[in-house]
CSV table of C-alpha atoms in Angstrom, one decimal:
chain,number,residue,atom,x,y,z
A,229,MET,CA,0.0,0.0,0.0
A,230,LYS,CA,2.9,2.4,0.6
A,231,PRO,CA,3.8,2.9,-3.1
A,232,ALA,CA,0.2,3.6,-3.8
A,233,LEU,CA,0.1,6.3,-1.1
A,234,ARG,CA,3.4,7.9,-2.2
A,235,ALA,CA,2.5,8.2,-5.9
A,236,PRO,CA,0.0,11.1,-5.5
A,237,ARG,CA,2.6,13.1,-3.6
A,238,ARG,CA,5.3,12.7,-6.3
A,239,LEU,CA,3.1,13.7,-9.2
A,240,PRO,CA,2.4,17.1,-7.9
A,241,LYS,CA,6.1,17.7,-7.3
A,242,ALA,CA,6.9,16.7,-10.9
A,243,LEU,CA,4.2,18.9,-12.2
A,244,ALA,CA,5.4,21.8,-10.0
A,245,ALA,CA,9.0,21.3,-11.2
A,246,ALA,CA,7.8,21.3,-14.9
A,247,ALA,CA,5.6,24.4,-14.3
A,248,PHE,CA,8.5,26.2,-12.7
A,249,LEU,CA,10.9,25.3,-15.5
A,250,THR,CA,8.3,26.4,-18.0
A,251,LEU,CA,7.8,29.8,-16.5
A,252,LEU,CA,11.5,30.3,-16.1
A,253,LEU,CA,12.2,29.4,-19.7
A,254,LEU,CA,9.4,31.8,-20.8
A,255,LEU,CA,11.0,34.5,-18.8
A,256,MET,CA,14.5,34.0,-19.9
A,257,GLY,CA,13.7,32.9,-23.5
A,258,SER,CA,11.6,36.0,-24.1
A,259,PHE,CA,14.3,38.2,-22.5
A,260,PHE,CA,16.9,36.7,-24.8
A,261,LEU,CA,14.8,37.4,-27.9
A,262,ARG,CA,14.1,41.0,-26.8
A,263,THR,CA,17.8,41.5,-26.1
A,264,TYR,CA,19.2,40.4,-29.4
A,265,PHE,CA,16.2,40.7,-31.8
A,266,GLY,CA,13.9,43.3,-30.2
A,267,PRO,CA,10.2,42.8,-30.0
A,268,VAL,CA,9.0,40.0,-32.4
A,269,SER,CA,5.6,39.2,-33.8
A,270,VAL,CA,3.6,36.0,-33.4
A,271,ASP,CA,3.8,35.3,-37.1
A,272,GLN,CA,7.6,35.7,-37.0
A,273,LEU,CA,8.0,33.1,-34.3
A,274,LEU,CA,5.6,30.6,-35.9
A,275,PHE,CA,7.1,31.0,-39.3
A,276,HIS,CA,10.7,30.3,-38.2
A,277,LEU,CA,9.5,27.4,-36.1
A,278,GLN,CA,7.6,26.0,-39.1
A,279,HIS,CA,10.3,26.4,-41.8
A,280,GLY,CA,13.3,25.7,-39.6
A,281,GLY,CA,16.9,26.1,-40.7
A,282,LEU,CA,17.7,27.8,-37.3
A,283,GLU,CA,20.9,25.7,-37.0
A,284,GLN,CA,22.1,27.8,-40.0
A,285,ALA,CA,22.1,31.0,-38.0
A,286,ASP,CA,25.1,32.9,-36.9
A,287,ALA,CA,27.3,30.5,-34.9
A,288,ARG,CA,27.9,33.3,-32.4
A,289,MET,CA,24.1,33.7,-31.8
A,290,LEU,CA,23.8,29.9,-31.4
A,291,ALA,CA,26.6,29.9,-28.9
A,292,ARG,CA,24.8,32.7,-26.9
A,293,LEU,CA,21.6,30.7,-27.0
A,294,TRP,CA,23.3,27.5,-25.7
A,295,ARG,CA,24.9,29.5,-22.8
A,296,TRP,CA,21.6,31.2,-22.1
A,297,GLY,CA,19.8,27.9,-22.0
A,298,ALA,CA,22.5,26.2,-19.8
A,299,GLY,CA,22.3,29.1,-17.4
A,300,THR,CA,18.5,28.9,-17.3
A,301,LEU,CA,18.7,25.2,-16.5
A,302,LEU,CA,21.3,25.7,-13.8
A,303,LEU,CA,19.2,28.5,-12.2
A,304,ALA,CA,16.1,26.3,-12.3
A,305,SER,CA,18.0,23.5,-10.6
A,306,LEU,CA,19.2,25.7,-7.8
A,307,ALA,CA,15.7,27.2,-7.4
A,308,LEU,CA,14.1,23.8,-7.2
A,309,LEU,CA,16.5,22.8,-4.5
A,310,LEU,CA,16.0,25.9,-2.4
A,311,LEU,CA,12.3,26.4,-2.7
A,312,PRO,CA,11.2,23.4,-0.5
A,313,ARG,CA,13.4,24.8,2.3
A,314,LEU,CA,11.7,28.2,2.2
A,315,PRO,CA,8.7,29.2,4.4
A,316,GLY,CA,5.4,28.6,2.8
A,317,TRP,CA,4.6,32.4,2.3
A,318,LEU,CA,8.0,32.9,0.7
A,319,ARG,CA,7.4,30.0,-1.8
A,320,ARG,CA,4.1,31.4,-2.7
A,321,ALA,CA,5.7,34.9,-3.2
A,322,SER,CA,8.3,33.3,-5.4
A,323,TRP,CA,5.8,31.6,-7.6
A,324,LEU,CA,3.8,34.8,-7.9
A,325,LEU,CA,6.9,36.8,-8.9
A,326,LEU,CA,8.0,34.3,-11.4
A,327,SER,CA,4.5,34.1,-13.0
A,328,ALA,CA,4.2,37.9,-13.2
A,329,GLY,CA,7.7,38.3,-14.5
A,330,ALA,CA,7.2,35.7,-17.3
A,331,ALA,CA,3.9,37.3,-18.3
A,332,VAL,CA,5.4,40.8,-18.4
A,333,SER,CA,8.5,39.7,-20.3
A,334,VAL,CA,6.5,37.6,-22.9
A,335,GLY,CA,4.1,40.5,-23.3
A,336,ALA,CA,6.9,42.9,-23.9
A,337,THR,CA,8.6,40.7,-26.4
A,338,VAL,CA,5.9,39.0,-28.5
A,339,GLN,CA,3.6,41.6,-30.1
A,340,ASP,CA,0.3,41.0,-31.9
A,341,SER,CA,-1.2,44.2,-33.2
A,342,CYS,CA,-4.2,42.6,-34.9
A,343,GLU,CA,-7.4,44.6,-34.8
A,344,ALA,CA,-10.0,43.3,-37.1
A,345,ASP,CA,-12.3,45.8,-38.8
A,346,ASP,CA,-15.9,44.7,-38.7
A,347,ALA,CA,-16.8,47.0,-41.5
A,348,GLU,CA,-14.1,45.4,-43.7
A,349,PRO,CA,-13.7,41.8,-42.4
A,350,ASP,CA,-11.2,40.6,-45.0
A,351,PHE,CA,-9.1,43.7,-45.6
A,352,LEU,CA,-6.4,41.9,-47.5
A,353,ALA,CA,-8.7,40.1,-50.0
A,354,ARG,CA,-10.5,43.4,-50.8
A,355,HIS,CA,-7.3,45.3,-51.6
A,356,TYR,CA,-5.2,42.4,-53.2
A,357,ALA,CA,-4.6,42.8,-56.9
A,358,ASP,CA,-3.7,39.2,-57.8
A,359,PRO,CA,-0.8,39.2,-60.3
A,360,ALA,CA,-2.1,35.9,-61.7
A,361,GLN,CA,-5.2,37.7,-62.9
A,362,GLN,CA,-3.2,40.4,-64.8
A,363,ARG,CA,-2.5,40.4,-68.5
A,364,LEU,CA,1.1,41.5,-68.9
A,365,VAL,CA,3.0,42.9,-71.9
A,366,GLN,CA,6.5,44.2,-72.2
A,367,ALA,CA,6.9,47.8,-73.4
A,368,GLU,CA,8.8,48.5,-76.6
A,369,GLY,CA,12.5,48.7,-76.4
A,370,THR,CA,15.2,46.6,-74.9
A,371,PRO,CA,14.3,45.3,-71.4
A,372,PRO,CA,16.7,46.5,-68.8
A,373,ASP,CA,19.1,44.5,-66.6
A,374,VAL,CA,17.8,44.8,-63.0
A,375,LEU,CA,19.9,44.9,-59.8
A,376,LEU,CA,17.8,44.6,-56.6
A,377,VAL,CA,19.9,44.9,-53.4
A,378,PHE,CA,18.5,44.2,-50.0
A,379,LEU,CA,20.7,45.8,-47.3
A,380,GLU,CA,20.6,44.0,-44.0
A,381,SER,CA,18.9,46.1,-41.3
A,382,LEU,CA,19.7,49.4,-43.0
A,383,ASP,CA,17.7,52.3,-41.5
A,384,GLU,CA,17.3,55.5,-43.2
A,385,ALA,CA,18.9,57.3,-40.3
A,386,TYR,CA,22.3,55.7,-41.2
A,387,ALA,CA,22.5,58.0,-44.2
A,388,TRP,CA,21.1,61.1,-42.5
A,389,PRO,CA,22.5,61.0,-38.9
A,390,ILE,CA,22.4,63.9,-36.4
A,391,ASP,CA,25.8,65.1,-37.6
A,392,ALA,CA,25.0,65.5,-41.3
A,393,GLU,CA,28.7,65.9,-42.1
A,394,ARG,CA,29.4,62.3,-40.9
A,395,PRO,CA,27.0,59.8,-42.4
A,396,LEU,CA,27.6,56.2,-41.4
A,397,ILE,CA,27.3,55.1,-45.0
A,398,PRO,CA,28.8,58.0,-46.9
A,399,LYS,CA,29.1,56.5,-50.4
A,400,LEU,CA,25.5,55.2,-50.5
A,401,ALA,CA,24.2,58.3,-48.9
A,402,ASP,CA,25.9,60.5,-51.5
A,403,TRP,CA,24.8,58.2,-54.3
A,404,ALA,CA,21.2,58.1,-53.1
A,405,ARG,CA,20.8,61.8,-52.5
A,406,SER,CA,19.2,62.5,-55.9
A,407,ARG,CA,17.7,59.1,-56.2
A,408,HIS,CA,15.8,58.9,-52.9
A,409,GLY,CA,12.1,59.5,-52.6
A,410,GLY,CA,9.6,59.8,-49.9
A,411,GLU,CA,9.2,57.8,-46.7
A,412,LEU,CA,9.7,54.0,-47.0
A,413,GLN,CA,8.1,53.0,-43.7
A,414,ASN,CA,8.6,49.6,-42.0
A,415,LEU,CA,5.4,47.9,-41.0
A,416,HIS,CA,5.3,45.3,-38.2
A,417,SER,CA,4.4,42.6,-40.8
A,418,VAL,CA,7.8,42.9,-42.6
A,419,SER,CA,10.0,43.2,-39.5
A,420,PHE,CA,12.5,40.4,-40.4
A,421,THR,CA,14.6,39.5,-43.4
A,422,LEU,CA,12.4,37.0,-45.3
A,423,ALA,CA,9.3,38.9,-44.5
A,424,GLY,CA,10.9,42.0,-46.0
A,425,MET,CA,11.9,40.1,-49.1
A,426,PHE,CA,8.5,38.5,-49.4
A,427,GLY,CA,6.8,41.9,-49.0
A,428,VAL,CA,8.8,43.4,-51.8
A,429,LEU,CA,8.7,40.5,-54.3
A,430,CYS,CA,5.1,39.3,-53.6
A,431,GLY,CA,3.3,42.5,-52.3
A,432,LEU,CA,2.0,40.8,-49.2
A,433,PRO,CA,2.9,40.4,-45.5
A,434,LEU,CA,4.3,37.0,-44.6
A,435,GLN,CA,1.9,34.9,-42.5
A,436,PRO,CA,2.5,31.3,-41.5
A,437,VAL,CA,0.3,28.6,-43.0
A,438,GLY,CA,0.4,25.0,-41.9
A,439,LEU,CA,0.6,23.1,-38.6
A,440,MET,CA,2.3,26.0,-36.9
A,441,SER,CA,-0.1,28.8,-37.7
A,442,ARG,CA,-3.1,30.5,-36.0
A,443,ASN,CA,-5.9,28.9,-37.8
A,444,ALA,CA,-4.7,26.0,-40.0
A,445,PHE,CA,-4.1,22.3,-39.4
A,446,GLU,CA,-2.5,21.1,-42.6
A,447,HIS,CA,1.1,21.5,-43.5
A,448,SER,CA,1.8,23.5,-46.5
A,449,GLN,CA,4.1,21.4,-48.7
A,450,ARG,CA,5.2,24.2,-51.1
A,451,PHE,CA,6.0,27.9,-50.5
A,452,PHE,CA,3.1,30.2,-51.5
A,453,VAL,CA,2.1,27.8,-54.2
A,454,GLY,CA,-0.9,29.7,-55.4
A,455,GLY,CA,0.7,33.1,-55.3
A,456,ARG,CA,2.6,35.0,-58.0
A,457,CYS,CA,5.5,37.2,-57.2
A,458,LEU,CA,7.6,39.8,-59.1
A,459,THR,CA,10.2,37.1,-59.8
A,460,ASP,CA,7.6,34.9,-61.4
A,461,LEU,CA,6.4,37.7,-63.7
A,462,MET,CA,10.0,38.7,-64.6
A,463,ALA,CA,10.9,35.1,-65.4
A,464,GLU,CA,7.8,34.6,-67.5
A,465,GLN,CA,8.7,37.7,-69.5
A,466,GLY,CA,12.2,36.5,-70.3
A,467,TRP,CA,14.5,37.6,-67.4
A,468,GLN,CA,17.1,35.2,-66.0
A,469,VAL,CA,16.5,35.7,-62.2
A,470,SER,CA,19.4,35.0,-59.8
A,471,PHE,CA,19.8,35.4,-56.1
A,472,PHE,CA,23.1,36.0,-54.3
A,473,GLY,CA,23.2,36.0,-50.5
A,474,GLY,CA,25.9,35.4,-47.9
A,475,ALA,CA,23.7,33.4,-45.5
A,476,SER,CA,22.3,29.9,-45.9
A,477,LEU,CA,19.4,29.3,-48.2
A,478,ARG,CA,18.0,26.8,-45.7
A,479,PHE,CA,17.4,29.4,-43.0
A,480,ALA,CA,13.6,30.1,-42.5
A,481,GLY,CA,12.7,28.6,-45.9
A,482,LYS,CA,14.4,31.3,-48.0
A,483,GLY,CA,15.7,28.8,-50.5
A,484,LYS,CA,12.2,27.2,-50.8
A,485,PHE,CA,10.6,30.5,-51.5
A,486,LEU,CA,13.1,31.5,-54.2
A,487,ALA,CA,13.0,28.1,-55.9
A,488,ALA,CA,9.2,28.1,-56.1
A,489,HIS,CA,9.0,31.6,-57.6
A,490,GLY,CA,11.1,31.9,-60.8
A,491,VAL,CA,14.6,32.3,-59.2
A,492,THR,CA,16.6,29.7,-61.2
A,493,ARG,CA,20.0,30.4,-59.9
A,494,ARG,CA,20.5,30.7,-56.1
A,495,PHE,CA,23.7,31.1,-54.1
A,496,GLY,CA,24.0,31.0,-50.3
A,497,ARG,CA,26.6,29.9,-47.8
A,498,ASP,CA,26.7,26.3,-48.7
A,499,GLU,CA,27.0,27.1,-52.5
A,500,TRP,CA,29.9,29.5,-51.8
A,501,ARG,CA,31.7,26.8,-49.8
A,502,ALA,CA,31.2,24.3,-52.5
A,503,ARG,CA,32.9,26.7,-54.9
A,504,GLY,CA,35.9,26.8,-52.5
A,505,LEU,CA,35.4,30.3,-51.2
A,506,ALA,CA,36.5,31.0,-47.6
A,507,VAL,CA,33.4,31.5,-45.6
A,508,PRO,CA,34.0,32.5,-42.0
A,509,PRO,CA,33.1,30.0,-39.4
A,510,GLU,CA,31.4,32.8,-37.4
A,511,GLY,CA,28.8,35.1,-38.7
A,512,TRP,CA,26.0,34.4,-41.1
A,513,GLY,CA,28.0,33.4,-44.1
A,514,LEU,CA,30.0,35.0,-46.9
A,515,LEU,CA,30.8,38.6,-46.1
A,516,ASP,CA,29.8,41.5,-48.2
A,517,SER,CA,33.2,42.4,-49.8
A,518,ALA,CA,33.5,38.8,-51.1
A,519,LEU,CA,29.8,38.5,-51.9
A,520,THR,CA,29.6,41.6,-54.1
A,521,GLU,CA,32.8,40.5,-55.9
A,522,GLN,CA,31.2,37.2,-56.7
A,523,VAL,CA,28.1,39.0,-58.0
A,524,TRP,CA,30.2,41.2,-60.2
A,525,LEU,CA,32.2,38.2,-61.6
A,526,ASP,CA,28.9,36.5,-62.3
A,527,MET,CA,27.6,39.5,-64.2
A,528,GLN,CA,30.5,39.3,-66.6
A,529,GLN,CA,29.8,35.7,-67.6
A,530,PRO,CA,28.2,35.2,-71.1
A,531,ARG,CA,24.4,35.4,-70.8
A,532,PRO,CA,22.1,32.8,-72.3
A,533,GLY,CA,21.0,34.3,-75.6
A,534,ALA,CA,19.8,37.8,-75.4
A,535,ARG,CA,17.9,37.4,-72.1
A,536,PRO,CA,18.0,40.3,-69.7
A,537,ARG,CA,19.2,39.6,-66.1
A,538,MET,CA,17.6,40.3,-62.8
A,539,ASP,CA,20.1,39.9,-59.9
A,540,ILE,CA,18.9,39.9,-56.3
A,541,VAL,CA,21.5,40.5,-53.6
A,542,LEU,CA,21.1,40.2,-49.9
A,543,THR,CA,23.9,41.5,-47.7
A,544,VAL,CA,24.9,40.1,-44.2
A,545,ASN,CA,27.6,42.3,-42.6
A,546,THR,CA,25.3,44.6,-40.7
A,547,HIS,CA,23.1,41.9,-39.1
A,548,GLY,CA,22.6,42.4,-35.4
A,549,PRO,CA,23.4,42.5,-32.7
A,550,ALA,CA,26.7,44.2,-33.6
A,551,GLY,CA,27.7,43.4,-37.2
A,552,MET,CA,30.8,41.6,-38.4
A,553,GLU,CA,34.4,42.4,-39.1
A,554,ASP,CA,35.2,42.0,-42.9
A,555,PRO,CA,38.8,41.3,-43.7
A,556,GLY,CA,38.0,42.2,-47.3
A,557,CYS,CA,37.5,45.8,-46.2
A,558,ALA,CA,40.1,46.2,-43.4
A,559,PRO,CA,42.5,43.9,-41.7
A,560,PRO,CA,41.1,42.5,-38.4
A,561,GLN,CA,42.0,44.5,-35.3
A,562,ALA,CA,44.4,43.1,-32.7
A,563,THR,CA,41.7,43.4,-30.0
A,564,ALA,CA,38.0,42.9,-30.7
A,565,PRO,CA,36.2,46.2,-31.1
A,566,ASP,CA,33.3,47.0,-28.8
A,567,PRO,CA,29.9,46.5,-30.3
A,568,GLU,CA,29.2,50.1,-31.4
A,569,ALA,CA,32.6,50.3,-33.1
A,570,LEU,CA,32.1,47.0,-34.7
A,571,MET,CA,28.7,48.1,-36.1
A,572,ARG,CA,30.4,51.3,-37.5
A,573,LEU,CA,33.0,49.1,-39.3
A,574,SER,CA,30.3,46.9,-40.6
A,575,LEU,CA,28.3,49.7,-42.0
A,576,ARG,CA,31.4,51.3,-43.7
A,577,CYS,CA,32.3,48.0,-45.3
A,578,THR,CA,28.8,47.3,-46.6
A,579,ASP,CA,28.6,50.9,-47.9
A,580,ARG,CA,31.9,50.5,-49.8
A,581,ALA,CA,31.2,47.1,-51.2
A,582,VAL,CA,27.6,47.8,-52.4
A,583,ALA,CA,28.5,51.2,-53.8
A,584,GLN,CA,31.3,49.7,-55.8
A,585,LEU,CA,29.0,46.9,-57.2
A,586,VAL,CA,26.3,49.4,-58.2
A,587,GLN,CA,28.8,51.7,-59.9
A,588,ARG,CA,30.3,48.8,-61.8
A,589,PHE,CA,26.9,47.6,-62.9
A,590,LEU,CA,25.8,51.0,-64.2
A,591,ALA,CA,29.2,51.6,-65.9
A,592,ARG,CA,28.9,48.5,-68.1
A,593,ALA,CA,28.7,49.6,-71.7
A,594,ASP,CA,26.7,46.7,-73.1
A,595,GLY,CA,23.9,48.5,-74.9
A,596,ARG,CA,21.3,47.6,-72.3
A,597,PRO,CA,19.2,49.8,-70.1
A,598,LYS,CA,19.8,49.4,-66.3
A,599,LEU,CA,17.6,49.5,-63.3
A,600,VAL,CA,18.8,49.6,-59.7
A,601,TRP,CA,16.7,49.5,-56.6
A,602,MET,CA,18.3,49.2,-53.2
A,603,MET,CA,16.7,49.2,-49.8
A,604,GLY,CA,17.0,48.0,-46.2
A,605,ASP,CA,15.3,44.7,-45.8
A,606,HIS,CA,13.8,45.9,-42.4
A,607,VAL,CA,14.8,48.3,-39.8
A,608,ALA,CA,17.4,47.3,-37.1
A,609,PRO,CA,15.5,45.6,-34.3
A,610,VAL,CA,18.1,46.6,-31.7
A,611,GLN,CA,19.7,49.9,-32.6
A,612,LEU,CA,23.2,50.2,-31.1
A,613,LEU,CA,24.0,53.7,-32.6
A,614,GLY,CA,20.7,55.5,-31.6
A,615,ALA,CA,22.6,58.3,-29.9
A,616,GLU,CA,24.2,59.2,-33.2
A,617,LEU,CA,21.0,59.0,-35.4
A,618,ALA,CA,18.4,61.5,-36.0
A,619,ALA,CA,15.0,60.7,-34.4
A,620,TRP,CA,12.2,60.5,-37.0
A,621,PRO,CA,8.9,62.2,-36.3
A,622,GLU,CA,6.7,60.2,-34.0
A,623,ALA,CA,9.4,57.4,-34.0
A,624,VAL,CA,8.2,56.1,-37.4
A,625,PRO,CA,10.9,53.6,-38.6
A,626,LEU,CA,12.1,54.5,-42.0
A,627,LEU,CA,14.2,52.4,-44.4
A,628,PHE,CA,17.1,53.5,-46.6
A,629,HIS,CA,16.2,53.3,-50.3
A,630,ALA,CA,17.2,54.6,-53.7
A,631,MET,CA,16.4,54.0,-57.3
A,632,ALA,CA,18.4,54.6,-60.5
A,633,ARG,CA,17.7,54.1,-64.2
A,634,GLN,CA,19.9,54.4,-67.2
A,635,ASP,CA,19.0,54.2,-70.9
A,636,ALA,CA,20.7,51.8,-73.4
A,637,GLN,CA,23.4,54.5,-74.0
A,638,GLY,CA,24.3,54.7,-70.3
A,639,ARG,CA,22.6,58.1,-69.7
A,640,ASP,CA,21.1,58.6,-66.3
A,641,GLN,CA,17.3,59.2,-66.2
A,642,ALA,CA,15.8,61.5,-63.7
A,643,SER,CA,14.5,59.7,-60.5
A,644,PRO,CA,10.8,59.1,-60.8
A,645,LEU,CA,10.4,59.0,-57.0
A,646,GLN,CA,8.6,61.9,-55.4
A,647,PRO,CA,9.8,63.2,-52.0
A,648,SER,CA,6.3,63.6,-50.7
A,649,ARG,CA,5.2,59.9,-51.0
A,650,VAL,CA,4.7,57.6,-48.1
A,651,PHE,CA,4.9,53.9,-49.0
A,652,SER,CA,5.8,50.4,-47.8
A,653,HIS,CA,7.5,47.2,-49.0
A,654,PHE,CA,4.3,46.3,-50.9
A,655,ASP,CA,4.5,49.3,-53.2
A,656,VAL,CA,8.0,48.2,-54.4
A,657,MET,CA,6.6,45.3,-56.4
A,658,PRO,CA,4.4,47.3,-58.9
A,659,THR,CA,7.0,50.1,-59.0
A,660,LEU,CA,9.8,47.8,-60.2
A,661,ALA,CA,7.5,46.0,-62.5
A,662,GLU,CA,6.6,49.3,-64.3
A,663,ALA,CA,10.2,50.6,-64.1
A,664,ALA,CA,11.4,47.4,-65.9
A,665,GLY,CA,8.9,48.1,-68.7
A,666,LEU,CA,6.0,45.8,-67.8
A,667,ARG,CA,2.4,46.9,-68.3
A,668,TRP,CA,-0.7,45.2,-67.3
A,669,THR,CA,-4.5,45.2,-67.1
A,670,PRO,CA,-7.1,45.1,-65.7
A,671,GLN,CA,-5.7,46.5,-62.5
A,672,ALA,CA,-3.1,48.8,-64.0
A,673,HIS,CA,-0.4,50.1,-61.6
A,674,ARG,CA,-1.4,47.8,-58.8
A,675,LEU,CA,0.0,44.4,-57.8
A,676,GLY,CA,-0.4,42.6,-54.5
A,677,LEU,CA,-1.3,45.3,-51.9
A,678,GLY,CA,0.9,47.8,-53.6
A,679,VAL,CA,0.5,50.8,-55.9
A,680,SER,CA,3.2,51.8,-58.4
A,681,LEU,CA,5.0,55.0,-57.4
A,682,LEU,CA,5.4,55.7,-61.2
A,683,ALA,CA,1.6,55.7,-61.8
A,684,PRO,CA,0.1,58.8,-63.3
A,685,GLN,CA,-1.9,61.0,-61.0
A,686,ALA,CA,-0.2,59.3,-58.0
A,687,PRO,CA,-2.9,57.0,-56.7
A,688,PRO,CA,-2.5,56.8,-52.9
A,689,THR,CA,-0.8,53.8,-51.3
A,690,LEU,CA,-2.4,51.9,-48.5
A,691,LEU,CA,-0.1,53.7,-46.1
A,692,GLU,CA,-1.3,57.1,-47.4
A,693,ARG,CA,-4.9,56.1,-47.2
A,694,SER,CA,-4.9,54.3,-43.8
A,695,GLY,CA,-2.0,55.5,-41.9
A,696,ARG,CA,0.6,53.2,-40.3
A,697,GLU,CA,-1.1,52.3,-37.0
A,698,LEU,CA,-4.3,51.3,-38.7
A,699,LEU,CA,-2.6,49.5,-41.5
A,700,ASP,CA,-0.4,47.5,-39.1
A,701,ALA,CA,-3.5,46.5,-37.1
A,702,ARG,CA,-5.3,45.2,-40.2
A,703,LEU,CA,-2.3,43.4,-41.8
A,704,SER,CA,-1.6,41.5,-38.6
A,705,CYS,CA,-4.9,39.7,-38.7
A,706,PRO,CA,-5.2,36.2,-40.2
A,707,SER,CA,-6.9,36.2,-43.6
A,708,PRO,CA,-8.5,33.5,-45.7
A,709,LEU,CA,-6.6,34.9,-48.6
A,710,PHE,CA,-3.4,33.3,-47.2
A,711,GLN,CA,-5.1,29.8,-47.1
A,712,ARG,CA,-6.0,30.1,-50.7
A,713,LEU,CA,-2.6,31.4,-51.9
A,714,TRP,CA,-0.6,28.9,-50.0
A,715,ARG,CA,-2.7,25.9,-51.0
A,716,THR,CA,-4.3,26.6,-54.3
A,717,THR,CA,-2.3,26.2,-57.5
A,718,GLY,CA,-3.0,28.9,-60.1
A,719,ALA,CA,-5.3,31.8,-60.0
A,720,THR,CA,-7.3,32.6,-56.9
A,721,GLY,CA,-10.2,34.5,-58.3
């Protein structure tokens, strides 16, 4: 009978230990995320868990995570040994404090700004101009080569700091001065790298679909199978679309996304290593000085037939929390620089490498028009250099961006961007499509949730119509549109 009497007492202890460890993991895990990545969205967490590749992250970040986890387990073990020896009131107080701390920390880290509009229950579906339903034609003349550069975590403030005489990215700031236009605002739904790329190329926020999502119970086997993106349209119109990134293609499903949407040539950390390039063991992958050199070498290879090229580049050096030393820009310092100094070095290196790539691209005398669009993929989630940067009105996060066009004779064309516009990632898709010479009906100048900034009479963007706060609240809500686009092949109607 004794074992039967003891069992009920052991079970509550095991449950209590599990509950205590869970609360401590929530507290410490959310604090870790907030420290190194800033506040994150529910969709961001679910998407990374669903598509995996987390082992391909920066080795330094993984080491921090292991140390953090080991420290949490050690702290939990000590607490579970000490708690039974405390007076009852002190144990209850400890549980209360831990529960409150975990709730506050998770609430401060994981943000969900969804506010459904009863008057417009499916906001996305109503405003979505499905690219699959458009009839596209190519304008007369030679289609341009296109260079699209996503600059990791590059805020607008890096180009226009408090001390205007000392921009942190001087070459790009000078190059963009006459090619910059309006406010490119960073919405919550495009607050990490793949979401930023997806927002630009597909004109939609990235929401998870499958087992790890808010309202679905099937796993999506293919990435956005029913949706059409800018890369699909360009490939169908004859462009050879390539992607060059320093980080692994396996991280967060990036390679799956590109492969499913017209990007026939894809290069990431594993592909560079297979080519024999020296990829640092720490960091996200091939650094920007080597990455941009590989892009330039690839641009000089014979092209298949007379096909125009679309090259997409994603930099890595300025990834948080503090950037990365790049020996291709400057020899490594004898002693490791402090985080702020390291971020300044990273910014200067990316600035020099990307500016050189763009200048080389535009200087090619090959009888082809040229189109360049560069932008930050998302704002820096944790800003190390905030004291040096200008504060934007009402703390609206803005992204660095610039656009350049040249005709077939290499003559610069005036920037079509207007300084009064307010736009988001989604408006880049139709803007680039029109700048590349594509025209379409029946929803001219609109693709996805975006409006072309080149459209006559300047029809308002969703940001100009709704404002950032309201648009963020609507875009954060789950929509049946995603279920159709992720699971239905072809047009969605």
